[in-house]
PDB file of C-alpha atoms in Angstrom:
ATOM      1  CA  MET A   1     102.468  63.698  96.923  1.00 94.00           C
ATOM      2  CA  ILE A   2     100.591  66.897  96.204  1.00 97.00           C
ATOM      3  CA  HIS A   3      97.828  66.393  93.652  1.00 97.00           C
ATOM      4  CA  PRO A   4      96.351  69.118  91.442  1.00 97.00           C
ATOM      5  CA  ILE A   5      92.930  70.209  92.645  1.00 97.00           C
ATOM      6  CA  ARG A   6      90.001  69.816  90.248  1.00 96.00           C
ATOM      7  CA  TYR A   7      87.621  72.735  89.970  1.00 93.00           C
ATOM      8  CA  TYR A   8      84.000  73.307  88.987  1.00 94.00           C
ATOM      9  CA  GLY A   9      83.393  72.036  85.488  1.00 94.00           C
ATOM     10  CA  ASP A  10      85.722  69.039  85.754  1.00 94.00           C
ATOM     11  CA  PRO A  11      83.749  65.933  84.666  1.00 94.00           C
ATOM     12  CA  ILE A  12      84.879  63.787  87.623  1.00 94.00           C
ATOM     13  CA  LEU A  13      83.062  66.135  89.992  1.00 95.00           C
ATOM     14  CA  ARG A  14      79.746  65.276  88.321  1.00 95.00           C
ATOM     15  CA  HIS A  15      80.026  61.498  88.867  1.00 94.00           C
ATOM     16  CA  VAL A  16      78.587  59.650  91.842  1.00 96.00           C
ATOM     17  CA  ALA A  17      81.589  58.558  93.892  1.00 96.00           C
ATOM     18  CA  LYS A  18      81.932  54.901  94.856  1.00 97.00           C
ATOM     19  CA  PRO A  19      81.982  53.771  98.491  1.00 97.00           C
ATOM     20  CA  VAL A  20      85.316  52.776  99.982  1.00 96.00           C
ATOM     21  CA  SER A  21      85.381  48.985  99.850  1.00 92.00           C
ATOM     22  CA  SER A  22      88.668  48.162 101.566  1.00 91.00           C
ATOM     23  CA  PHE A  23      91.077  49.823 103.932  1.00 92.00           C
ATOM     24  CA  ASP A  24      94.496  49.000 102.525  1.00 95.00           C
ATOM     25  CA  THR A  25      97.905  50.582 101.982  1.00 96.00           C
ATOM     26  CA  ASN A  26      96.670  52.388  98.856  1.00 95.00           C
ATOM     27  CA  LEU A  27      93.961  54.106 100.878  1.00 96.00           C
ATOM     28  CA  VAL A  28      96.460  55.031 103.603  1.00 96.00           C
ATOM     29  CA  GLN A  29      98.721  56.563 100.934  1.00 97.00           C
ATOM     30  CA  LEU A  30      95.797  58.460  99.398  1.00 97.00           C
ATOM     31  CA  VAL A  31      94.831  59.929 102.785  1.00 96.00           C
ATOM     32  CA  GLY A  32      98.445  61.036 103.295  1.00 96.00           C
ATOM     33  CA  ASP A  33      98.461  62.625  99.841  1.00 97.00           C
ATOM     34  CA  MET A  34      95.182  64.381 100.615  1.00 97.00           C
ATOM     35  CA  VAL A  35      96.631  65.816 103.835  1.00 95.00           C
ATOM     36  CA  ASP A  36      99.698  67.078 101.937  1.00 96.00           C
ATOM     37  CA  THR A  37      97.501  68.552  99.204  1.00 97.00           C
ATOM     38  CA  VAL A  38      95.100  70.367 101.541  1.00 95.00           C
ATOM     39  CA  TYR A  39      97.971  71.862 103.563  1.00 93.00           C
ATOM     40  CA  HIS A  40      99.744  72.939 100.381  1.00 95.00           C
ATOM     41  CA  ALA A  41      96.540  74.656  99.206  1.00 94.00           C
ATOM     42  CA  ASN A  42      95.998  76.290 102.630  1.00 91.00           C
ATOM     43  CA  GLY A  43      92.607  74.611 102.747  1.00 91.00           C
ATOM     44  CA  ILE A  44      90.472  73.266 105.573  1.00 90.00           C
ATOM     45  CA  GLY A  45      88.969  70.243 103.837  1.00 94.00           C
ATOM     46  CA  LEU A  46      89.217  68.103 100.750  1.00 97.00           C
ATOM     47  CA  ALA A  47      87.207  65.351  99.079  1.00 97.00           C
ATOM     48  CA  ALA A  48      88.871  62.607  97.049  1.00 97.00           C
ATOM     49  CA  PRO A  49      87.037  63.568  93.818  1.00 97.00           C
ATOM     50  CA  GLN A  50      88.605  67.025  94.068  1.00 97.00           C
ATOM     51  CA  ILE A  51      91.967  65.407  93.322  1.00 97.00           C
ATOM     52  CA  GLY A  52      90.690  62.939  90.748  1.00 96.00           C
ATOM     53  CA  PHE A  53      89.668  59.881  92.819  1.00 96.00           C
ATOM     54  CA  SER A  54      85.985  59.034  92.502  1.00 96.00           C
ATOM     55  CA  ILE A  55      85.537  57.481  95.957  1.00 97.00           C
ATOM     56  CA  ARG A  56      83.551  58.642  98.994  1.00 97.00           C
ATOM     57  CA  LEU A  57      86.380  59.985 101.112  1.00 97.00           C
ATOM     58  CA  PHE A  58      86.925  63.421 102.586  1.00 96.00           C
ATOM     59  CA  LEU A  59      89.002  65.008 105.283  1.00 95.00           C
ATOM     60  CA  ALA A  60      88.478  68.096 107.365  1.00 94.00           C
ATOM     61  CA  LEU A  61      91.221  69.794 109.346  1.00 88.00           C
ATOM     62  CA  GLU A  62      90.638  70.688 112.939  1.00 84.00           C
ATOM     63  CA  THR A  63      92.567  73.951 112.671  1.00 72.00           C
ATOM     64  CA  VAL A  64      93.215  76.309 109.814  1.00 57.00           C
ATOM     65  CA  PRO A  65      96.795  75.953 108.508  1.00 54.00           C
ATOM     66  CA  LEU A  66      98.947  79.071 108.605  1.00 61.00           C
TER      67      LEU A  66
END
């Protein structure tokens, strides 16, 4: 699922994100959604708060998508 990206000024970006406490199927799904979202946006990285999830999770792509 592709999530809308939050931009500067969105309140969630001002909160301290919580640590990831468990690695479960919900987290696996979120990571997959983040990959889909960053590719759709032609980005090179994405943090969970940027799509509305206030947890300490980010991904960085090894190569720039075309």
